[in-house]
Amino acid sequence: MRDARYLRRLLVLLSSATFFEGYDNYVLAFVLALVLGDLGGTETDAGWIRAITLLGAIPAFLLSAQADRIGRKRLLLITIIGYTLAGALTALSPNLAWLTVAQFLAQVFLGAEWAVAITIVVEEFPREHRGRALGIVTSMNTLGGIFVGVLAFAGLTSSPLGWRAFYVVGLLPLILIAIGRRGLEETERYVAVRTDARSERLDHTSLLEPWRPDFRTTVLAVGLVTFFRFFAVSAGAFWWAYYAQQEVGLSLSTSGLYLAAAGLIGAAGFLIGGRLMDRVGRKNAFLIYMAGALVFGTWTFQVTDHVVMLPVLCAGIFFSLGSVAMTSAFSTEPFPTYVRSRASAWCRNAFEIPGGVLGALTVGALGDHVNGSIGSIGDAMSLVTIATIPAAMLVARRYVPETNGEDMVAMDEDAALHEVRT
Amino acid sequence: MKRLALVLILLVSLAACASADRPEGTVERWLGSLNQGSAGRPDRYADDAVTATVAPSWDTEEPGWIDTISVGAATDGAAGDRLVAFEIVPTEGDAVSGTVTLGTRILEDGSTQPVVSDVELGNVSVPPGAWQGGAKRSSWLIASGFGVLIALAATALVGAVDRAARRT
């Protein structure tokens, strides 16, 4: 059992890493217009850049699965260094092709960093505080994104470096590594499993190990839950600014202010959700949050009154984004240590991210103002929310195991004994 | 139950595949492209002369120089063409408003594309969000039905996999 001082330092390190992961994820979307203006490009080029960078989720899956083989500590350091250097390459981009490759690489490391950070939290923090720790670490992703807006508001785009200045700021994680890595230890659970003679019979490398009969149901259930949830949530996050500006008539500056305010409230959703998970259980907390996401997510894209829009948006973000604390628990806690990273990689990279891509595309196609069958992004978004969130709720209720207070040591013992017997 | 499920899937698929032609959307895209600075491509949606009338220095402006873009619902002109009122409010300077006429451009491959072919500037007030498409009432019912359907289908899939895994 780790002492409190180590756990505090670990929380700071993981929170900081995830903060900059969120930061790096939001920067490109924010400065893309400036990039196109500087390096030369069209809306079509922007679409291609986004599509290619999202493909980074595929190698991210392979990379994050390596935590079961090479250890969580090593992979965490690799991912932080990786996304920081990719950000540096982005800052040096002389043309769009270079930038696209650099951002593709960044996505590979960013995707893997999130997964390994969650795994470390689950394995190191005592069960009674695990939900709270998950809430804190996952909230940092949103706060990192908000920080991009804060820097823009502070005038970073007017600096001599222009949009590149955002990526220079993104080099700060290297300082994190320099300070934090000396005190960072491999997770106790990972060390215990790898040094246990019985675990030699366990498969620590195959990517298909999570799909063996013992884990298959849970991987599929959690995968579908995260797919349907992120289908709606990702689409909402992507399309809200467009809806607010084009269909409600909010100004650019007001919509930016609303988003920043709602993002801060949304970060509270992670923290409260984390504590709620420890009190009422992961599944109950998820169902509460998804019910809130269904109501407020639908309402967010129907409200047109500028005053009412802000509190509704805040509630929508609170429940929609805050539920990631629960899905992070779903994708890690049910699995024994030796296969946890690979199972989590499947749930996130094979299900959640495709859900996010398809969600935004579907709403765009349905709500296209010229050719879409709905012709309104707001209505398309509300309809998609109604069509997908119930599926996430029902599958979670019936098939995702409750893991509040789960004893990781006992789970690992069972896995090792089961392998010895078979 | 199976037939109902199939009918629902068919209805949703048809609804999703159906497309419409909205001149308001073309005007929106044109005005949006003016807001992209030098990266914008307003020539895709409007004749250059029309763009020059509304925003002569659009390509030298910074992205986001237009604070609000408002488009009204299309109406029929005297000559049978489609008219759309618009208003743009820059972050600095006076608002520009007027009415555009939608025409058709024939592309190299022989297909046609709606474009803004003419503009008449004037003091036209277009409230934000004046026009928007929207879902019919039946779409809400269909979406709800679809939600139930995919929830049941997803649960059935996991149940089948679970039963097979237990047998192994």
PDB file of N, CA and C in Angstrom, chain A residues 33-34 36-37 41-44 213 216-217 220-221 224 228 242 245-253 302 366 368-376 379 382-383 386-388 390-391 394-395 398-399, chain B residues 15-16 18-22 25-26 28-29 33 36 38-39 41 44-45 62-64 67-69 128-129 131-135 139-140 143-144 146-147 150-152 154-155 157-159 161-162 165 168:
ATOM      1  N   ALA A  33      -7.910  27.649 -38.270  1.00  0.00           N
ATOM      2  CA  ALA A  33      -8.115  28.726 -39.247  1.00  0.00           C
ATOM      3  C   ALA A  33      -6.828  29.546 -39.408  1.00  0.00           C
ATOM      4  N   LEU A  34      -6.126  29.780 -38.310  1.00  0.00           N
ATOM      5  CA  LEU A  34      -4.874  30.538 -38.370  1.00  0.00           C
ATOM      6  C   LEU A  34      -3.797  29.733 -39.106  1.00  0.00           C
ATOM      7  N   LEU A  36      -4.311  27.491 -41.443  1.00  0.00           N
ATOM      8  CA  LEU A  36      -4.627  27.502 -42.875  1.00  0.00           C
ATOM      9  C   LEU A  36      -4.239  28.841 -43.492  1.00  0.00           C
ATOM     10  N   GLY A  37      -4.444  29.898 -42.733  1.00  0.00           N
ATOM     11  CA  GLY A  37      -4.072  31.204 -43.238  1.00  0.00           C
ATOM     12  C   GLY A  37      -2.565  31.351 -43.379  1.00  0.00           C
ATOM     13  N   GLY A  41      -4.251  26.818 -47.069  1.00  0.00           N
ATOM     14  CA  GLY A  41      -5.088  25.612 -47.080  1.00  0.00           C
ATOM     15  C   GLY A  41      -6.550  25.984 -47.192  1.00  0.00           C
ATOM     16  N   THR A  42      -7.360  24.959 -47.481  1.00  0.00           N
ATOM     17  CA  THR A  42      -8.792  25.176 -47.671  1.00  0.00           C
ATOM     18  C   THR A  42      -9.572  24.400 -46.619  1.00  0.00           C
ATOM     19  N   GLU A  43     -10.903  24.549 -46.654  1.00  0.00           N
ATOM     20  CA  GLU A  43     -11.751  23.787 -45.727  1.00  0.00           C
ATOM     21  C   GLU A  43     -11.595  22.297 -45.978  1.00  0.00           C
ATOM     22  N   THR A  44     -11.450  21.928 -47.236  1.00  0.00           N
ATOM     23  CA  THR A  44     -11.260  20.509 -47.566  1.00  0.00           C
ATOM     24  C   THR A  44      -9.960  19.996 -46.952  1.00  0.00           C
ATOM     25  N   PRO A 213     -13.047 -16.097 -23.323  1.00  0.00           N
ATOM     26  CA  PRO A 213     -14.392 -16.186 -22.748  1.00  0.00           C
ATOM     27  C   PRO A 213     -14.553 -15.513 -21.377  1.00  0.00           C
ATOM     28  N   ARG A 216     -14.738 -11.645 -22.376  1.00  0.00           N
ATOM     29  CA  ARG A 216     -15.343 -11.226 -23.638  1.00  0.00           C
ATOM     30  C   ARG A 216     -16.622 -10.417 -23.433  1.00  0.00           C
ATOM     31  N   THR A 217     -17.493 -10.903 -22.554  1.00  0.00           N
ATOM     32  CA  THR A 217     -18.772 -10.221 -22.341  1.00  0.00           C
ATOM     33  C   THR A 217     -18.546  -8.798 -21.837  1.00  0.00           C
ATOM     34  N   LEU A 220     -17.087  -6.445 -24.566  1.00  0.00           N
ATOM     35  CA  LEU A 220     -18.114  -6.045 -25.526  1.00  0.00           C
ATOM     36  C   LEU A 220     -19.115  -5.083 -24.894  1.00  0.00           C
ATOM     37  N   ALA A 221     -19.541  -5.399 -23.662  1.00  0.00           N
ATOM     38  CA  ALA A 221     -20.531  -4.529 -23.000  1.00  0.00           C
ATOM     39  C   ALA A 221     -19.956  -3.131 -22.776  1.00  0.00           C
ATOM     40  N   LEU A 224     -19.536  -1.267 -26.098  1.00  0.00           N
ATOM     41  CA  LEU A 224     -20.775  -0.712 -26.649  1.00  0.00           C
ATOM     42  C   LEU A 224     -21.249   0.486 -25.829  1.00  0.00           C
ATOM     43  N   PHE A 228     -21.738   4.102 -27.715  1.00  0.00           N
ATOM     44  CA  PHE A 228     -22.987   4.877 -27.804  1.00  0.00           C
ATOM     45  C   PHE A 228     -22.885   6.197 -27.042  1.00  0.00           C
ATOM     46  N   TYR A 242     -21.074  25.551 -33.579  1.00  0.00           N
ATOM     47  CA  TYR A 242     -21.718  25.814 -34.872  1.00  0.00           C
ATOM     48  C   TYR A 242     -23.200  26.087 -34.663  1.00  0.00           C
ATOM     49  N   GLN A 245     -23.748  29.507 -33.008  1.00  0.00           N
ATOM     50  CA  GLN A 245     -23.475  30.669 -33.873  1.00  0.00           C
ATOM     51  C   GLN A 245     -24.393  30.732 -35.083  1.00  0.00           C
ATOM     52  N   GLN A 246     -24.583  29.590 -35.758  1.00  0.00           N
ATOM     53  CA  GLN A 246     -25.325  29.605 -37.021  1.00  0.00           C
ATOM     54  C   GLN A 246     -26.824  29.473 -36.838  1.00  0.00           C
ATOM     55  N   GLU A 247     -27.281  28.729 -35.835  1.00  0.00           N
ATOM     56  CA  GLU A 247     -28.715  28.455 -35.736  1.00  0.00           C
ATOM     57  C   GLU A 247     -29.403  29.230 -34.631  1.00  0.00           C
ATOM     58  N   VAL A 248     -28.613  29.687 -33.660  1.00  0.00           N
ATOM     59  CA  VAL A 248     -29.226  30.475 -32.590  1.00  0.00           C
ATOM     60  C   VAL A 248     -28.835  31.951 -32.734  1.00  0.00           C
ATOM     61  N   GLY A 249     -27.693  32.197 -33.373  1.00  0.00           N
ATOM     62  CA  GLY A 249     -27.287  33.570 -33.607  1.00  0.00           C
ATOM     63  C   GLY A 249     -26.412  34.149 -32.506  1.00  0.00           C
ATOM     64  N   LEU A 250     -25.813  33.281 -31.716  1.00  0.00           N
ATOM     65  CA  LEU A 250     -24.888  33.755 -30.695  1.00  0.00           C
ATOM     66  C   LEU A 250     -23.632  34.264 -31.397  1.00  0.00           C
ATOM     67  N   SER A 251     -23.023  35.319 -30.859  1.00  0.00           N
ATOM     68  CA  SER A 251     -21.812  35.824 -31.486  1.00  0.00           C
ATOM     69  C   SER A 251     -20.646  34.894 -31.154  1.00  0.00           C
ATOM     70  N   LEU A 252     -19.577  35.030 -31.938  1.00  0.00           N
ATOM     71  CA  LEU A 252     -18.388  34.211 -31.741  1.00  0.00           C
ATOM     72  C   LEU A 252     -17.842  34.380 -30.318  1.00  0.00           C
ATOM     73  N   SER A 253     -17.770  35.626 -29.888  1.00  0.00           N
ATOM     74  CA  SER A 253     -17.185  35.885 -28.572  1.00  0.00           C
ATOM     75  C   SER A 253     -18.077  35.348 -27.460  1.00  0.00           C
ATOM     76  N   GLN A 302     -32.010  22.406 -28.347  1.00  0.00           N
ATOM     77  CA  GLN A 302     -33.338  22.903 -28.688  1.00  0.00           C
ATOM     78  C   GLN A 302     -33.542  24.328 -28.167  1.00  0.00           C
ATOM     79  N   LEU A 366     -26.966  14.528 -41.355  1.00  0.00           N
ATOM     80  CA  LEU A 366     -28.408  14.729 -41.151  1.00  0.00           C
ATOM     81  C   LEU A 366     -28.758  16.212 -41.094  1.00  0.00           C
ATOM     82  N   ASP A 368     -27.051  18.838 -42.285  1.00  0.00           N
ATOM     83  CA  ASP A 368     -26.503  19.723 -43.327  1.00  0.00           C
ATOM     84  C   ASP A 368     -27.563  20.722 -43.789  1.00  0.00           C
ATOM     85  N   HIS A 369     -27.213  22.000 -43.770  1.00  0.00           N
ATOM     86  CA  HIS A 369     -28.187  23.030 -44.064  1.00  0.00           C
ATOM     87  C   HIS A 369     -28.600  23.063 -45.524  1.00  0.00           C
ATOM     88  N   VAL A 370     -27.805  22.463 -46.391  1.00  0.00           N
ATOM     89  CA  VAL A 370     -28.171  22.471 -47.803  1.00  0.00           C
ATOM     90  C   VAL A 370     -28.847  21.156 -48.192  1.00  0.00           C
ATOM     91  N   ASN A 371     -28.244  20.043 -47.824  1.00  0.00           N
ATOM     92  CA  ASN A 371     -28.713  18.744 -48.324  1.00  0.00           C
ATOM     93  C   ASN A 371     -29.203  17.752 -47.274  1.00  0.00           C
ATOM     94  N   GLY A 372     -29.020  18.043 -45.993  1.00  0.00           N
ATOM     95  CA  GLY A 372     -29.355  17.067 -44.966  1.00  0.00           C
ATOM     96  C   GLY A 372     -30.847  16.805 -44.871  1.00  0.00           C
ATOM     97  N   SER A 373     -31.198  15.567 -44.484  1.00  0.00           N
ATOM     98  CA  SER A 373     -32.620  15.219 -44.412  1.00  0.00           C
ATOM     99  C   SER A 373     -33.319  15.956 -43.264  1.00  0.00           C
ATOM    100  N   ILE A 374     -32.557  16.335 -42.231  1.00  0.00           N
ATOM    101  CA  ILE A 374     -33.152  17.095 -41.134  1.00  0.00           C
ATOM    102  C   ILE A 374     -32.965  18.596 -41.395  1.00  0.00           C
ATOM    103  N   GLY A 375     -31.806  18.968 -41.867  1.00  0.00           N
ATOM    104  CA  GLY A 375     -31.549  20.357 -42.227  1.00  0.00           C
ATOM    105  C   GLY A 375     -31.300  21.275 -41.044  1.00  0.00           C
ATOM    106  N   SER A 376     -31.095  20.712 -39.901  1.00  0.00           N
ATOM    107  CA  SER A 376     -30.834  21.527 -38.711  1.00  0.00           C
ATOM    108  C   SER A 376     -29.881  20.732 -37.836  1.00  0.00           C
ATOM    109  N   ASP A 379     -31.586  19.991 -34.296  1.00  0.00           N
ATOM    110  CA  ASP A 379     -32.527  18.869 -34.267  1.00  0.00           C
ATOM    111  C   ASP A 379     -31.806  17.547 -34.508  1.00  0.00           C
ATOM    112  N   SER A 382     -30.169  16.527 -31.278  1.00  0.00           N
ATOM    113  CA  SER A 382     -31.131  16.051 -30.268  1.00  0.00           C
ATOM    114  C   SER A 382     -31.630  14.655 -30.613  1.00  0.00           C
ATOM    115  N   LEU A 383     -31.903  14.422 -31.891  1.00  0.00           N
ATOM    116  CA  LEU A 383     -32.400  13.111 -32.312  1.00  0.00           C
ATOM    117  C   LEU A 383     -31.350  12.026 -32.073  1.00  0.00           C
ATOM    118  N   ILE A 386     -31.230  11.120 -28.390  1.00  0.00           N
ATOM    119  CA  ILE A 386     -32.364  10.268 -28.009  1.00  0.00           C
ATOM    120  C   ILE A 386     -32.160   8.846 -28.517  1.00  0.00           C
ATOM    121  N   ALA A 387     -31.530   8.717 -29.691  1.00  0.00           N
ATOM    122  CA  ALA A 387     -31.378   7.395 -30.307  1.00  0.00           C
ATOM    123  C   ALA A 387     -30.240   6.572 -29.714  1.00  0.00           C
ATOM    124  N   THR A 388     -29.276   7.197 -29.047  1.00  0.00           N
ATOM    125  CA  THR A 388     -28.086   6.441 -28.626  1.00  0.00           C
ATOM    126  C   THR A 388     -27.881   6.326 -27.121  1.00  0.00           C
ATOM    127  N   PRO A 390     -29.977   5.881 -24.559  1.00  0.00           N
ATOM    128  CA  PRO A 390     -30.669   4.754 -23.910  1.00  0.00           C
ATOM    129  C   PRO A 390     -29.937   3.422 -24.083  1.00  0.00           C
ATOM    130  N   ALA A 391     -29.310   3.214 -25.237  1.00  0.00           N
ATOM    131  CA  ALA A 391     -28.580   1.962 -25.458  1.00  0.00           C
ATOM    132  C   ALA A 391     -27.409   1.855 -24.480  1.00  0.00           C
ATOM    133  N   LEU A 394     -28.912   0.957 -21.031  1.00  0.00           N
ATOM    134  CA  LEU A 394     -29.447  -0.394 -20.867  1.00  0.00           C
ATOM    135  C   LEU A 394     -28.335  -1.448 -20.817  1.00  0.00           C
ATOM    136  N   VAL A 395     -27.365  -1.324 -21.697  1.00  0.00           N
ATOM    137  CA  VAL A 395     -26.264  -2.291 -21.706  1.00  0.00           C
ATOM    138  C   VAL A 395     -25.464  -2.193 -20.405  1.00  0.00           C
ATOM    139  N   ARG A 398     -27.378  -3.854 -17.510  1.00  0.00           N
ATOM    140  CA  ARG A 398     -27.525  -5.315 -17.540  1.00  0.00           C
ATOM    141  C   ARG A 398     -26.206  -6.089 -17.540  1.00  0.00           C
ATOM    142  N   TYR A 399     -25.181  -5.517 -18.176  1.00  0.00           N
ATOM    143  CA  TYR A 399     -24.002  -6.358 -18.401  1.00  0.00           C
ATOM    144  C   TYR A 399     -22.666  -5.826 -17.904  1.00  0.00           C
TER     145      TYR A 399
ATOM    146  N   ALA B  15     -35.303   8.045 -44.044  1.00  0.00           N
ATOM    147  CA  ALA B  15     -35.245   9.422 -43.565  1.00  0.00           C
ATOM    148  C   ALA B  15     -33.834   9.966 -43.647  1.00  0.00           C
ATOM    149  N   ALA B  16     -32.888   9.098 -43.309  1.00  0.00           N
ATOM    150  CA  ALA B  16     -31.495   9.526 -43.317  1.00  0.00           C
ATOM    151  C   ALA B  16     -31.001   9.757 -44.736  1.00  0.00           C
ATOM    152  N   ALA B  18     -32.821  10.604 -47.346  1.00  0.00           N
ATOM    153  CA  ALA B  18     -33.522  11.671 -48.057  1.00  0.00           C
ATOM    154  C   ALA B  18     -32.711  12.947 -47.999  1.00  0.00           C
ATOM    155  N   SER B  19     -32.727  13.702 -49.065  1.00  0.00           N
ATOM    156  CA  SER B  19     -31.987  14.954 -49.035  1.00  0.00           C
ATOM    157  C   SER B  19     -32.907  16.069 -49.460  1.00  0.00           C
ATOM    158  N   ALA B  20     -32.488  17.270 -49.214  1.00  0.00           N
ATOM    159  CA  ALA B  20     -33.300  18.420 -49.550  1.00  0.00           C
ATOM    160  C   ALA B  20     -32.386  19.445 -50.179  1.00  0.00           C
ATOM    161  N   ASP B  21     -32.984  20.468 -50.733  1.00  0.00           N
ATOM    162  CA  ASP B  21     -32.207  21.513 -51.364  1.00  0.00           C
ATOM    163  C   ASP B  21     -32.592  22.819 -50.705  1.00  0.00           C
ATOM    164  N   ARG B  22     -31.705  23.410 -49.963  1.00  0.00           N
ATOM    165  CA  ARG B  22     -32.038  24.614 -49.208  1.00  0.00           C
ATOM    166  C   ARG B  22     -31.146  25.764 -49.641  1.00  0.00           C
ATOM    167  N   GLY B  25     -29.017  27.501 -46.980  1.00  0.00           N
ATOM    168  CA  GLY B  25     -27.767  26.852 -46.591  1.00  0.00           C
ATOM    169  C   GLY B  25     -26.602  27.337 -47.453  1.00  0.00           C
ATOM    170  N   THR B  26     -26.868  27.542 -48.745  1.00  0.00           N
ATOM    171  CA  THR B  26     -25.816  28.040 -49.639  1.00  0.00           C
ATOM    172  C   THR B  26     -25.379  29.445 -49.221  1.00  0.00           C
ATOM    173  N   GLU B  28     -25.635  30.744 -46.267  1.00  0.00           N
ATOM    174  CA  GLU B  28     -24.909  30.597 -44.999  1.00  0.00           C
ATOM    175  C   GLU B  28     -23.465  30.214 -45.226  1.00  0.00           C
ATOM    176  N   ARG B  29     -23.259  29.248 -46.090  1.00  0.00           N
ATOM    177  CA  ARG B  29     -21.891  28.778 -46.352  1.00  0.00           C
ATOM    178  C   ARG B  29     -21.054  29.872 -46.997  1.00  0.00           C
ATOM    179  N   SER B  33     -17.744  31.380 -45.345  1.00  0.00           N
ATOM    180  CA  SER B  33     -16.428  31.319 -45.984  1.00  0.00           C
ATOM    181  C   SER B  33     -15.768  32.693 -46.012  1.00  0.00           C
ATOM    182  N   GLN B  36     -13.421  33.266 -43.035  1.00  0.00           N
ATOM    183  CA  GLN B  36     -12.251  32.415 -42.854  1.00  0.00           C
ATOM    184  C   GLN B  36     -10.953  33.139 -43.165  1.00  0.00           C
ATOM    185  N   SER B  38      -8.025  34.595 -45.386  1.00  0.00           N
ATOM    186  CA  SER B  38      -7.477  34.205 -46.684  1.00  0.00           C
ATOM    187  C   SER B  38      -7.709  32.729 -46.999  1.00  0.00           C
ATOM    188  N   ALA B  39      -8.069  31.947 -45.988  1.00  0.00           N
ATOM    189  CA  ALA B  39      -8.323  30.518 -46.221  1.00  0.00           C
ATOM    190  C   ALA B  39      -9.710  30.264 -46.784  1.00  0.00           C
ATOM    191  N   ARG B  41     -13.140  30.204 -49.186  1.00  0.00           N
ATOM    192  CA  ARG B  41     -13.373  29.966 -50.607  1.00  0.00           C
ATOM    193  C   ARG B  41     -14.778  30.410 -50.963  1.00  0.00           C
ATOM    194  N   ARG B  44     -16.785  29.373 -54.271  1.00  0.00           N
ATOM    195  CA  ARG B  44     -17.559  28.142 -54.435  1.00  0.00           C
ATOM    196  C   ARG B  44     -19.061  28.399 -54.343  1.00  0.00           C
ATOM    197  N   TYR B  45     -19.425  29.476 -53.673  1.00  0.00           N
ATOM    198  CA  TYR B  45     -20.846  29.687 -53.384  1.00  0.00           C
ATOM    199  C   TYR B  45     -21.421  30.929 -54.027  1.00  0.00           C
ATOM    200  N   GLU B  62      -8.841  39.187 -40.739  1.00  0.00           N
ATOM    201  CA  GLU B  62      -8.474  38.059 -39.881  1.00  0.00           C
ATOM    202  C   GLU B  62      -9.653  37.082 -39.792  1.00  0.00           C
ATOM    203  N   PRO B  63      -9.400  35.787 -39.668  1.00  0.00           N
ATOM    204  CA  PRO B  63     -10.506  34.837 -39.473  1.00  0.00           C
ATOM    205  C   PRO B  63     -11.325  35.225 -38.239  1.00  0.00           C
ATOM    206  N   GLY B  64     -12.629  35.176 -38.355  1.00  0.00           N
ATOM    207  CA  GLY B  64     -13.496  35.541 -37.238  1.00  0.00           C
ATOM    208  C   GLY B  64     -13.829  37.025 -37.209  1.00  0.00           C
ATOM    209  N   ASP B  67     -18.801  38.898 -36.574  1.00  0.00           N
ATOM    210  CA  ASP B  67     -19.275  38.467 -35.254  1.00  0.00           C
ATOM    211  C   ASP B  67     -20.545  37.623 -35.360  1.00  0.00           C
ATOM    212  N   THR B  68     -21.526  38.082 -36.124  1.00  0.00           N
ATOM    213  CA  THR B  68     -22.760  37.302 -36.296  1.00  0.00           C
ATOM    214  C   THR B  68     -23.162  37.264 -37.764  1.00  0.00           C
ATOM    215  N   ILE B  69     -23.675  36.114 -38.168  1.00  0.00           N
ATOM    216  CA  ILE B  69     -24.185  35.909 -39.531  1.00  0.00           C
ATOM    217  C   ILE B  69     -25.642  35.499 -39.402  1.00  0.00           C
ATOM    218  N   PRO B 128     -31.076  37.033 -35.667  1.00  0.00           N
ATOM    219  CA  PRO B 128     -30.274  35.807 -35.609  1.00  0.00           C
ATOM    220  C   PRO B 128     -31.151  34.577 -35.518  1.00  0.00           C
ATOM    221  N   GLY B 129     -30.770  33.541 -36.220  1.00  0.00           N
ATOM    222  CA  GLY B 129     -31.547  32.290 -36.186  1.00  0.00           C
ATOM    223  C   GLY B 129     -32.884  32.420 -36.884  1.00  0.00           C
ATOM    224  N   TRP B 131     -33.743  31.789 -39.896  1.00  0.00           N
ATOM    225  CA  TRP B 131     -34.078  30.597 -40.672  1.00  0.00           C
ATOM    226  C   TRP B 131     -33.346  29.384 -40.100  1.00  0.00           C
ATOM    227  N   GLN B 132     -34.007  28.288 -40.122  1.00  0.00           N
ATOM    228  CA  GLN B 132     -33.331  27.029 -39.929  1.00  0.00           C
ATOM    229  C   GLN B 132     -34.240  25.915 -40.390  1.00  0.00           C
ATOM    230  N   GLY B 133     -33.633  24.867 -40.792  1.00  0.00           N
ATOM    231  CA  GLY B 133     -34.410  23.684 -41.170  1.00  0.00           C
ATOM    232  C   GLY B 133     -34.970  23.081 -39.895  1.00  0.00           C
ATOM    233  N   GLY B 134     -35.341  21.874 -39.936  1.00  0.00           N
ATOM    234  CA  GLY B 134     -35.829  21.264 -38.708  1.00  0.00           C
ATOM    235  C   GLY B 134     -36.419  19.906 -38.945  1.00  0.00           C
ATOM    236  N   ALA B 135     -36.522  19.171 -37.840  1.00  0.00           N
ATOM    237  CA  ALA B 135     -37.073  17.826 -37.927  1.00  0.00           C
ATOM    238  C   ALA B 135     -38.598  17.879 -37.869  1.00  0.00           C
ATOM    239  N   SER B 139     -40.068  12.565 -37.117  1.00  0.00           N
ATOM    240  CA  SER B 139     -38.653  12.249 -36.882  1.00  0.00           C
ATOM    241  C   SER B 139     -38.381  12.003 -35.411  1.00  0.00           C
ATOM    242  N   TRP B 140     -39.056  12.761 -34.551  1.00  0.00           N
ATOM    243  CA  TRP B 140     -38.846  12.567 -33.115  1.00  0.00           C
ATOM    244  C   TRP B 140     -39.333  11.185 -32.686  1.00  0.00           C
ATOM    245  N   ALA B 143     -36.881   8.617 -34.026  1.00  0.00           N
ATOM    246  CA  ALA B 143     -35.645   8.590 -33.233  1.00  0.00           C
ATOM    247  C   ALA B 143     -35.866   7.854 -31.922  1.00  0.00           C
ATOM    248  N   SER B 144     -37.016   8.085 -31.293  1.00  0.00           N
ATOM    249  CA  SER B 144     -37.309   7.399 -30.031  1.00  0.00           C
ATOM    250  C   SER B 144     -37.419   5.901 -30.269  1.00  0.00           C
ATOM    251  N   PHE B 146     -36.089   4.269 -32.693  1.00  0.00           N
ATOM    252  CA  PHE B 146     -34.754   3.786 -33.023  1.00  0.00           C
ATOM    253  C   PHE B 146     -33.929   3.603 -31.768  1.00  0.00           C
ATOM    254  N   GLY B 147     -34.096   4.535 -30.817  1.00  0.00           N
ATOM    255  CA  GLY B 147     -33.375   4.413 -29.548  1.00  0.00           C
ATOM    256  C   GLY B 147     -33.723   3.125 -28.834  1.00  0.00           C
ATOM    257  N   ILE B 150     -32.177   0.037 -30.950  1.00  0.00           N
ATOM    258  CA  ILE B 150     -30.750  -0.251 -30.836  1.00  0.00           C
ATOM    259  C   ILE B 150     -30.388  -0.632 -29.407  1.00  0.00           C
ATOM    260  N   ALA B 151     -31.131  -0.107 -28.413  1.00  0.00           N
ATOM    261  CA  ALA B 151     -30.880  -0.530 -27.032  1.00  0.00           C
ATOM    262  C   ALA B 151     -31.158  -2.027 -26.902  1.00  0.00           C
ATOM    263  N   LEU B 152     -32.278  -2.477 -27.463  1.00  0.00           N
ATOM    264  CA  LEU B 152     -32.628  -3.901 -27.382  1.00  0.00           C
ATOM    265  C   LEU B 152     -31.641  -4.740 -28.187  1.00  0.00           C
ATOM    266  N   ALA B 154     -28.485  -4.044 -28.955  1.00  0.00           N
ATOM    267  CA  ALA B 154     -27.184  -4.084 -28.290  1.00  0.00           C
ATOM    268  C   ALA B 154     -27.220  -5.044 -27.104  1.00  0.00           C
ATOM    269  N   THR B 155     -28.294  -4.986 -26.335  1.00  0.00           N
ATOM    270  CA  THR B 155     -28.428  -5.877 -25.182  1.00  0.00           C
ATOM    271  C   THR B 155     -28.517  -7.329 -25.633  1.00  0.00           C
ATOM    272  N   LEU B 157     -27.250  -8.597 -28.337  1.00  0.00           N
ATOM    273  CA  LEU B 157     -25.929  -9.004 -28.819  1.00  0.00           C
ATOM    274  C   LEU B 157     -25.027  -9.414 -27.654  1.00  0.00           C
ATOM    275  N   VAL B 158     -24.980  -8.568 -26.630  1.00  0.00           N
ATOM    276  CA  VAL B 158     -24.129  -8.889 -25.486  1.00  0.00           C
ATOM    277  C   VAL B 158     -24.636 -10.155 -24.797  1.00  0.00           C
ATOM    278  N   GLY B 159     -25.964 -10.303 -24.727  1.00  0.00           N
ATOM    279  CA  GLY B 159     -26.528 -11.506 -24.114  1.00  0.00           C
ATOM    280  C   GLY B 159     -26.125 -12.768 -24.852  1.00  0.00           C
ATOM    281  N   VAL B 161     -23.464 -13.188 -26.761  1.00  0.00           N
ATOM    282  CA  VAL B 161     -22.028 -13.407 -26.557  1.00  0.00           C
ATOM    283  C   VAL B 161     -21.785 -13.975 -25.155  1.00  0.00           C
ATOM    284  N   ASP B 162     -22.532 -13.476 -24.191  1.00  0.00           N
ATOM    285  CA  ASP B 162     -22.375 -13.950 -22.808  1.00  0.00           C
ATOM    286  C   ASP B 162     -22.746 -15.414 -22.695  1.00  0.00           C
ATOM    287  N   ALA B 165     -20.099 -17.522 -24.254  1.00  0.00           N
ATOM    288  CA  ALA B 165     -18.879 -17.542 -23.439  1.00  0.00           C
ATOM    289  C   ALA B 165     -19.041 -18.482 -22.245  1.00  0.00           C
ATOM    290  N   THR B 168     -18.496 -22.090 -23.173  1.00  0.00           N
ATOM    291  CA  THR B 168     -17.122 -22.482 -23.519  1.00  0.00           C
ATOM    292  C   THR B 168     -16.356 -23.030 -22.302  1.00  0.00           C
TER     293      THR B 168
END
